[in-house]
XYZ file of C-alpha atoms in Angstrom:
490
model
C -28.177 35.172 27.569
C -24.515 35.345 28.576
C -22.613 38.107 26.838
C -19.510 36.808 25.035
C -16.476 39.077 25.385
C -13.676 38.570 22.883
C -9.975 38.975 23.551
C -9.963 42.300 21.695
C -12.744 43.722 23.917
C -10.988 42.516 27.070
C -7.801 44.284 26.020
C -9.721 47.543 25.458
C -11.716 47.360 28.728
C -8.766 46.715 31.063
C -6.337 49.171 29.459
C -5.974 52.184 31.848
C -4.149 54.370 29.329
C -6.424 55.276 26.402
C -3.448 56.495 24.329
C -1.181 53.451 24.857
C -0.928 50.604 22.317
C -3.329 47.869 23.452
C -1.947 44.495 24.460
C -4.129 41.827 22.899
C -4.866 38.707 24.922
C -7.549 36.063 24.884
C -10.034 35.655 27.711
C -9.308 32.851 30.175
C -12.120 30.627 31.410
C -11.509 28.394 34.420
C -12.663 24.822 33.749
C -14.355 23.272 36.774
C -12.313 20.462 38.423
C -15.222 18.031 38.080
C -15.205 18.422 34.299
C -11.439 17.835 34.186
C -11.811 14.683 36.291
C -14.555 13.301 34.043
C -12.501 13.953 30.897
C -9.393 12.279 32.315
C -11.477 9.308 33.482
C -12.930 8.909 29.977
C -9.434 9.026 28.500
C -8.256 6.349 30.936
C -11.203 4.106 30.094
C -10.576 4.570 26.378
C -6.904 3.668 26.834
C -7.849 0.531 28.777
C -10.346 -0.524 26.098
C -7.768 -0.032 23.351
C -5.196 -1.949 25.398
C -7.580 -4.889 25.877
C -8.513 -5.063 22.205
C -4.894 -4.692 21.093
C -3.641 -7.396 23.479
C -6.656 -9.657 23.747
C -4.716 -12.793 24.616
C -2.715 -11.077 27.352
C -5.849 -9.486 28.803
C -7.621 -12.856 28.834
C -4.668 -14.527 30.559
C -4.483 -11.806 33.207
C -8.222 -12.047 33.821
C -8.014 -15.824 34.226
C -5.049 -15.497 36.573
C -6.892 -12.959 38.675
C -9.959 -15.183 38.848
C -7.845 -18.241 39.709
C -6.013 -16.337 42.448
C -9.313 -15.258 43.959
C -10.594 -18.853 43.941
C -7.590 -21.027 44.846
C -5.019 -18.636 46.352
C -1.234 -18.699 46.020
C -0.713 -22.488 46.594
C -3.113 -23.271 43.803
C -1.483 -20.677 41.561
C 1.926 -22.271 42.161
C 0.592 -25.728 41.267
C -1.114 -24.315 38.182
C 2.093 -22.620 37.014
C 4.095 -25.807 37.517
C 1.557 -27.810 35.522
C 1.572 -25.327 32.641
C 5.390 -25.378 32.571
C 5.459 -29.181 32.436
C 2.867 -29.233 29.647
C 4.801 -26.686 27.573
C 8.081 -28.560 28.086
C 6.478 -31.833 27.009
C 4.895 -30.144 24.011
C 8.296 -28.720 23.044
C 10.003 -32.119 23.260
C 7.311 -34.277 21.639
C 5.886 -31.958 18.956
C 8.479 -29.257 18.216
C 6.951 -28.064 14.885
C 3.551 -27.310 16.386
C 5.157 -25.788 19.496
C 7.255 -23.504 17.301
C 4.199 -22.485 15.293
C 1.749 -21.822 18.110
C 3.980 -20.821 21.050
C 7.595 -19.976 20.189
C 6.933 -17.980 16.989
C 4.137 -15.745 18.418
C 6.176 -15.092 21.563
C 9.265 -14.213 19.509
C 7.232 -11.961 17.207
C 5.707 -10.097 20.159
C 9.086 -9.638 21.836
C 10.800 -8.391 18.685
C 7.851 -6.096 17.849
C 8.124 -4.504 21.299
C 11.845 -3.881 20.790
C 11.279 -2.243 17.400
C 8.375 -0.167 18.712
C 10.495 1.104 21.621
C 13.274 2.378 19.304
C 11.197 3.248 16.254
C 10.724 6.986 16.716
C 14.312 7.742 17.684
C 15.877 5.708 14.874
C 13.540 7.195 12.259
C 14.315 10.773 13.297
C 18.081 10.312 13.633
C 18.231 8.449 10.280
C 16.395 11.285 8.559
C 13.374 9.175 7.649
C 10.851 11.246 9.639
C 10.033 14.233 7.365
C 8.594 17.461 8.703
C 5.165 18.706 7.671
C 3.488 21.881 8.972
C 5.879 22.099 11.870
C 5.499 18.452 12.922
C 7.614 15.322 12.405
C 5.708 12.557 10.601
C 6.854 8.991 11.343
C 6.460 6.022 8.965
C 3.978 3.573 10.460
C 5.459 0.436 12.013
C 3.429 -2.602 10.997
C 3.564 -6.332 11.646
C 6.862 -7.916 12.712
C 7.624 -11.505 11.645
C 10.694 -13.019 13.237
C 12.748 -16.184 12.889
C 15.869 -17.270 14.726
C 17.983 -15.330 12.257
C 15.922 -12.656 10.467
C 13.252 -10.080 11.343
C 10.837 -8.835 8.689
C 9.280 -5.499 9.585
C 6.393 -4.120 7.536
C 6.382 -0.342 7.149
C 3.758 2.013 5.722
C 5.477 4.978 4.108
C 4.742 8.621 4.623
C 3.176 10.256 1.576
C 5.994 11.307 -0.717
C 8.527 8.744 0.529
C 9.919 5.924 -1.608
C 11.694 2.621 -0.874
C 14.870 4.232 -2.208
C 14.898 6.612 0.770
C 15.084 3.618 3.115
C 17.611 1.810 0.902
C 19.996 4.761 1.216
C 19.631 4.602 5.015
C 19.900 0.809 5.267
C 23.192 0.922 7.153
C 21.811 3.471 9.619
C 18.776 1.275 10.242
C 20.914 -1.821 10.780
C 23.042 -0.112 13.422
C 20.046 1.617 14.962
C 18.192 -1.639 15.592
C 21.267 -3.718 16.450
C 21.239 -5.952 13.337
C 24.074 -7.213 11.158
C 22.426 -6.131 7.928
C 19.283 -4.415 6.678
C 17.687 -5.007 3.288
C 14.724 -3.165 1.813
C 12.087 -5.289 0.091
C 9.280 -3.745 -1.924
C 5.912 -4.925 -0.639
C 3.192 -2.876 -2.392
C 2.491 0.715 -3.280
C 3.069 2.890 -0.245
C 4.615 0.107 1.842
C 7.796 -1.928 2.137
C 9.413 -4.653 4.221
C 12.639 -4.113 6.158
C 14.615 -7.336 6.468
C 16.971 -7.253 9.450
C 19.577 -10.031 9.654
C 20.428 -10.613 13.322
C 22.484 -13.812 13.010
C 24.245 -15.410 10.065
C 22.697 -18.812 9.464
C 25.241 -19.463 6.687
C 28.444 -18.867 8.646
C 29.161 -22.609 8.901
C 29.297 -25.283 6.213
C 25.825 -26.630 5.438
C 25.800 -30.441 5.307
C 24.255 -32.291 2.394
C 20.489 -32.340 2.801
C 18.779 -35.705 3.363
C 17.121 -37.129 0.275
C 13.353 -37.505 0.229
C 11.689 -40.656 -1.009
C 9.287 -38.595 -3.161
C 10.987 -35.284 -4.023
C 9.111 -32.462 -5.696
C 10.718 -31.156 -8.882
C 9.203 -27.756 -8.120
C 10.859 -27.628 -4.675
C 14.135 -29.538 -4.449
C 15.934 -28.928 -1.169
C 19.597 -28.172 -1.850
C 20.723 -26.076 1.123
C 19.708 -23.375 3.560
C 18.469 -19.810 3.263
C 19.675 -16.865 5.287
C 16.560 -16.937 7.470
C 17.236 -20.561 8.428
C 14.572 -22.083 6.169
C 15.422 -24.756 3.572
C 16.610 -23.521 0.194
C 14.274 -24.979 -2.421
C 15.066 -24.887 -6.141
C 12.490 -25.351 -8.868
C 13.570 -27.221 -11.997
C 10.272 -28.302 -13.544
C 9.012 -25.526 -15.810
C 12.087 -23.306 -15.770
C 15.806 -23.026 -16.576
C 18.581 -22.163 -14.123
C 21.803 -20.234 -14.664
C 24.603 -20.545 -12.076
C 27.490 -18.058 -12.145
C 30.472 -18.030 -9.823
C 34.230 -17.586 -9.759
C 36.650 -20.470 -9.331
C 36.160 -22.085 -5.941
C 32.791 -20.442 -5.331
C 31.045 -23.805 -4.842
C 29.242 -24.407 -8.138
C 30.073 -28.128 -7.993
C 28.348 -28.542 -4.627
C 25.205 -26.929 -6.007
C 25.167 -29.145 -9.106
C 25.705 -32.292 -7.046
C 23.053 -31.157 -4.555
C 20.579 -31.017 -7.443
C 21.588 -34.496 -8.619
C 21.372 -35.826 -5.081
C 17.909 -34.306 -4.557
C 16.615 -35.843 -7.821
C 18.279 -39.234 -7.365
C 15.176 -41.116 -6.071
C 13.237 -39.950 -9.137
C 16.147 -40.953 -11.359
C 16.021 -44.454 -9.886
C 12.267 -44.527 -10.502
C 12.780 -43.673 -14.176
C 10.930 -40.349 -13.919
C 14.013 -38.156 -14.369
C 17.050 -38.430 -16.600
C 20.112 -36.174 -16.583
C 22.230 -35.326 -19.630
C 25.576 -34.196 -18.210
C 28.038 -32.128 -20.248
C 31.410 -31.921 -18.496
C 34.025 -30.145 -20.665
C 36.312 -29.692 -17.646
C 36.472 -33.482 -17.020
C 36.727 -32.990 -13.265
C 33.474 -32.420 -11.389
C 30.754 -34.496 -13.064
C 33.168 -37.221 -14.130
C 33.555 -38.228 -10.482
C 30.046 -39.725 -10.627
C 29.875 -40.576 -14.312
C 28.236 -43.919 -13.642
C 25.182 -42.060 -12.315
C 24.655 -40.262 -15.608
C 25.509 -43.301 -17.732
C 22.822 -45.239 -15.838
C 20.138 -42.554 -15.674
C 20.809 -40.413 -18.728
C 23.980 -39.641 -20.650
C 27.457 -38.209 -20.106
C 29.716 -36.356 -22.544
C 33.016 -34.525 -22.094
C 34.498 -34.124 -25.569
C 33.116 -31.089 -27.377
C 31.865 -33.063 -30.365
C 30.208 -35.598 -28.056
C 28.593 -32.761 -26.112
C 27.257 -31.206 -29.313
C 25.871 -34.549 -30.457
C 24.190 -35.103 -27.068
C 22.608 -31.634 -27.105
C 21.336 -32.040 -30.663
C 19.820 -35.431 -29.777
C 18.097 -33.748 -26.858
C 16.691 -31.105 -29.224
C 15.400 -33.781 -31.600
C 13.799 -35.742 -28.731
C 12.244 -32.557 -27.362
C 10.720 -31.633 -30.689
C 9.414 -35.178 -31.179
C 7.809 -35.033 -27.734
C 6.270 -31.648 -28.559
C 4.730 -33.148 -31.707
C 3.143 -35.891 -29.585
C 1.814 -33.464 -26.952
C 0.529 -30.895 -29.473
C -3.228 -30.481 -29.130
C -3.439 -32.843 -26.152
C -1.738 -31.178 -23.185
C -0.043 -27.908 -22.338
C 2.009 -29.032 -19.352
C 4.293 -31.968 -18.715
C 3.936 -34.640 -16.051
C 6.970 -36.935 -15.633
C 6.352 -40.545 -16.654
C 8.600 -43.464 -17.518
C 7.760 -43.007 -21.183
C 8.333 -39.226 -21.115
C 10.660 -38.509 -18.176
C 11.653 -35.067 -17.030
C 15.004 -34.307 -18.679
C 17.651 -32.083 -17.090
C 20.460 -30.866 -19.354
C 23.313 -30.212 -16.910
C 26.137 -28.187 -18.477
C 29.235 -27.415 -16.399
C 31.537 -24.634 -17.642
C 29.198 -23.677 -20.460
C 31.502 -20.754 -21.366
C 34.045 -23.191 -22.808
C 31.411 -24.461 -25.233
C 29.914 -21.077 -26.166
C 32.924 -18.709 -26.189
C 36.288 -20.391 -25.662
C 35.867 -23.315 -28.055
C 38.256 -22.652 -30.976
C 36.015 -24.350 -33.556
C 33.488 -21.747 -34.658
C 31.069 -24.281 -36.130
C 30.949 -26.261 -32.911
C 30.292 -23.049 -30.963
C 27.401 -22.180 -33.225
C 25.905 -25.683 -32.937
C 26.113 -25.531 -29.158
C 24.468 -22.099 -29.060
C 21.708 -23.185 -31.422
C 20.979 -26.298 -29.359
C 20.953 -24.443 -26.038
C 18.807 -21.644 -27.461
C 16.275 -24.169 -28.772
C 16.146 -26.054 -25.473
C 15.719 -22.901 -23.388
C 13.004 -21.430 -25.602
C 10.947 -24.567 -26.312
C 11.749 -27.068 -23.575
C 9.870 -25.811 -20.507
C 6.407 -26.986 -21.511
C 7.487 -30.476 -22.605
C 9.629 -31.386 -19.595
C 13.138 -30.157 -20.476
C 15.254 -28.019 -18.161
C 18.711 -26.546 -18.794
C 21.002 -25.972 -15.810
C 24.147 -24.131 -16.942
C 27.145 -23.120 -14.830
C 29.855 -20.656 -15.827
C 32.503 -18.363 -14.347
C 32.285 -15.320 -16.620
C 28.716 -13.954 -16.938
C 29.419 -11.375 -19.647
C 27.000 -11.175 -22.550
C 29.629 -11.997 -25.149
C 30.361 -15.242 -23.269
C 26.733 -16.399 -23.045
C 24.496 -14.460 -25.408
C 21.367 -16.379 -24.299
C 21.767 -15.326 -20.664
C 18.303 -13.733 -20.603
C 16.655 -17.037 -21.573
C 17.249 -18.382 -18.031
C 14.364 -17.230 -15.803
C 15.981 -18.308 -12.516
C 19.544 -17.256 -11.789
C 22.015 -17.952 -9.001
C 25.030 -15.712 -8.426
C 27.832 -17.070 -6.241
C 31.074 -15.260 -5.455
C 31.997 -12.998 -8.373
C 35.136 -11.005 -9.098
C 33.604 -7.626 -9.949
C 30.605 -5.700 -8.550
C 29.199 -5.119 -12.051
C 28.896 -8.862 -12.636
C 26.148 -9.106 -10.015
C 23.746 -7.076 -12.126
C 24.816 -9.063 -15.209
C 23.574 -12.262 -13.578
C 20.686 -11.171 -11.360
C 19.472 -8.159 -13.329
C 19.770 -4.399 -12.997
C 19.577 -3.110 -9.440
C 20.244 -6.469 -7.796
C 23.355 -5.214 -6.033
C 21.462 -2.167 -4.733
C 18.934 -4.585 -3.231
C 21.681 -6.260 -1.187
C 23.275 -8.868 -3.489
C 26.944 -8.061 -2.841
C 28.411 -11.142 -4.539
C 31.927 -9.696 -4.702
C 32.006 -9.531 -0.884
C 31.454 -13.259 -0.355
C 34.471 -14.687 1.427
C 37.103 -16.598 -0.534
C 37.643 -18.864 2.488
C 35.970 -22.183 1.540
C 34.828 -22.760 5.120
C 32.945 -19.454 5.093
C 32.074 -18.618 1.485
C 31.952 -21.872 -0.503
C 28.403 -22.464 -1.691
C 27.116 -19.033 -0.585
C 25.048 -17.334 -3.275
C 22.282 -14.875 -4.021
C 19.195 -16.130 -5.833
C 16.826 -14.209 -8.050
C 13.668 -16.032 -9.064
C 11.439 -15.326 -12.029
C 8.542 -14.453 -9.702
C 10.502 -12.244 -7.252
C 13.039 -9.556 -8.220
C 14.504 -9.296 -4.711
C 17.642 -11.454 -4.250
C 17.812 -13.953 -1.380
C 21.072 -15.070 0.257
C 21.490 -18.854 0.419
C 24.127 -21.548 0.830
C 24.255 -24.887 -0.953
C 24.860 -28.066 0.992
C 28.329 -29.584 0.746
C 28.248 -32.910 -1.102
C 31.401 -34.817 -0.205
C 33.247 -37.425 -2.249
C 31.752 -40.101 -0.027
C 28.225 -38.871 -0.804
C 28.917 -39.083 -4.549
C 30.448 -42.557 -4.233
C 27.407 -43.641 -2.250
C 25.077 -42.517 -5.037
C 27.305 -44.156 -7.652
C 27.305 -47.459 -5.753
C 23.535 -47.715 -6.198
C 23.996 -47.528 -9.969
C 26.300 -50.560 -10.237
C 25.249 -54.162 -10.560
C 27.602 -55.091 -7.723
C 27.405 -52.149 -5.318
C 30.421 -51.581 -3.150
C 29.975 -52.014 0.609
C 28.999 -48.720 2.179
C 30.448 -47.110 5.253
C 27.956 -47.696 8.059
C 29.109 -44.527 9.802
C 27.741 -42.357 6.981
C 24.754 -44.138 5.409
C 22.655 -42.832 2.562
C 20.062 -40.612 4.168
C 16.597 -41.051 2.676
C 13.565 -39.603 4.416
C 9.951 -40.365 3.652
C 7.810 -37.433 2.548
C 7.663 -34.693 -0.016
C 9.517 -31.443 -0.067
C 7.692 -28.633 1.668
């Protein structure tokens, strides 16, 4: 049996001076070169196996190309490449949605993931997001990268002991580190988060009015565009919506976008709109639409009477539905009713008659607390979101904050912490070409705000809708026809 000599014994054996302090050192064993070669070969094979399994599609393509080159040579490879290019170009021109889903999106995701992976370690360490543990730097784990033309969403698994707040405080560092305009931190699940990098501003230009669908979905009405380039869909059925924004922020465009999106259902008798317009400016421009498919009121007493009739009709409908159904489906007999109130603050806070103010508040409170299940929705717009202006602010599950005057007002509308999550409403530009219609949305099901922009509904668009409500419609301008597309909202 081989005798094992420890480092301490070696130091004692090879020390010529018995009275000197020993120098301790470990024994050194020379590994045979053949063993080193076998170990390195195993490591190389393991790396190749991991590479193949991690990039299965790329490995398959390379294998097929190698086999094709061995069989048909370079001329055949050139012809094959030309044919594939022609097929992809034809696919892109004839079926762009499927091409984007199966070719463009995966390629973009892979390219963006490679760019983030290449910079990940350096940015994490310089930003102070790579903590040290037992003498080593521990990096958060980079996960899946989903990319659009405008936004990258990067999934991150946190190091034990980290929180999303650590990344939120370094959001500006991350944006500059990865070459993005803006970085937002979205909570995903316990121990993980999503970094949302905005590369291009999809809302820098005015968004045109969206085409109307022949069969719109009241749970997904398209009214504009989101920051990631996708359509902005608003749900009205089964909820209430509060819109807050300073003068000139674009509230009128949003309200008219909702009316425009619902107009086919209004013509079918499945939706009616009760419009309250104390300002006598915005909704009055298309009054004939509401007179034909609902009701219109501008005087305070007329508005109060209209709201109280809506409460009575809602309660009568609830008595009919009681014990028979728990949800509402729009029909001609019981249409979906939208109570559209512009400048609600004038009715609830600035109205000099106290009794009228109380009647308005009672009616709105009743509609917002009892109307969702029986097909009633309240859409209210105001400029001042303070609690003393609208005491029932918390009864609106879905809220939209446009340009506001003060940073504190953002949290008043969207809830506490909304501004820390990226909803800087006070920074929206006052230039109508840049900031009109831009808003942040907080939904009942998602606390993270989303930046959006409402489509611009011009005077011609409103006149076009109004002309379809008259017995003798005016001749329309052929250069800008009413756009109606077949299909349902996605």
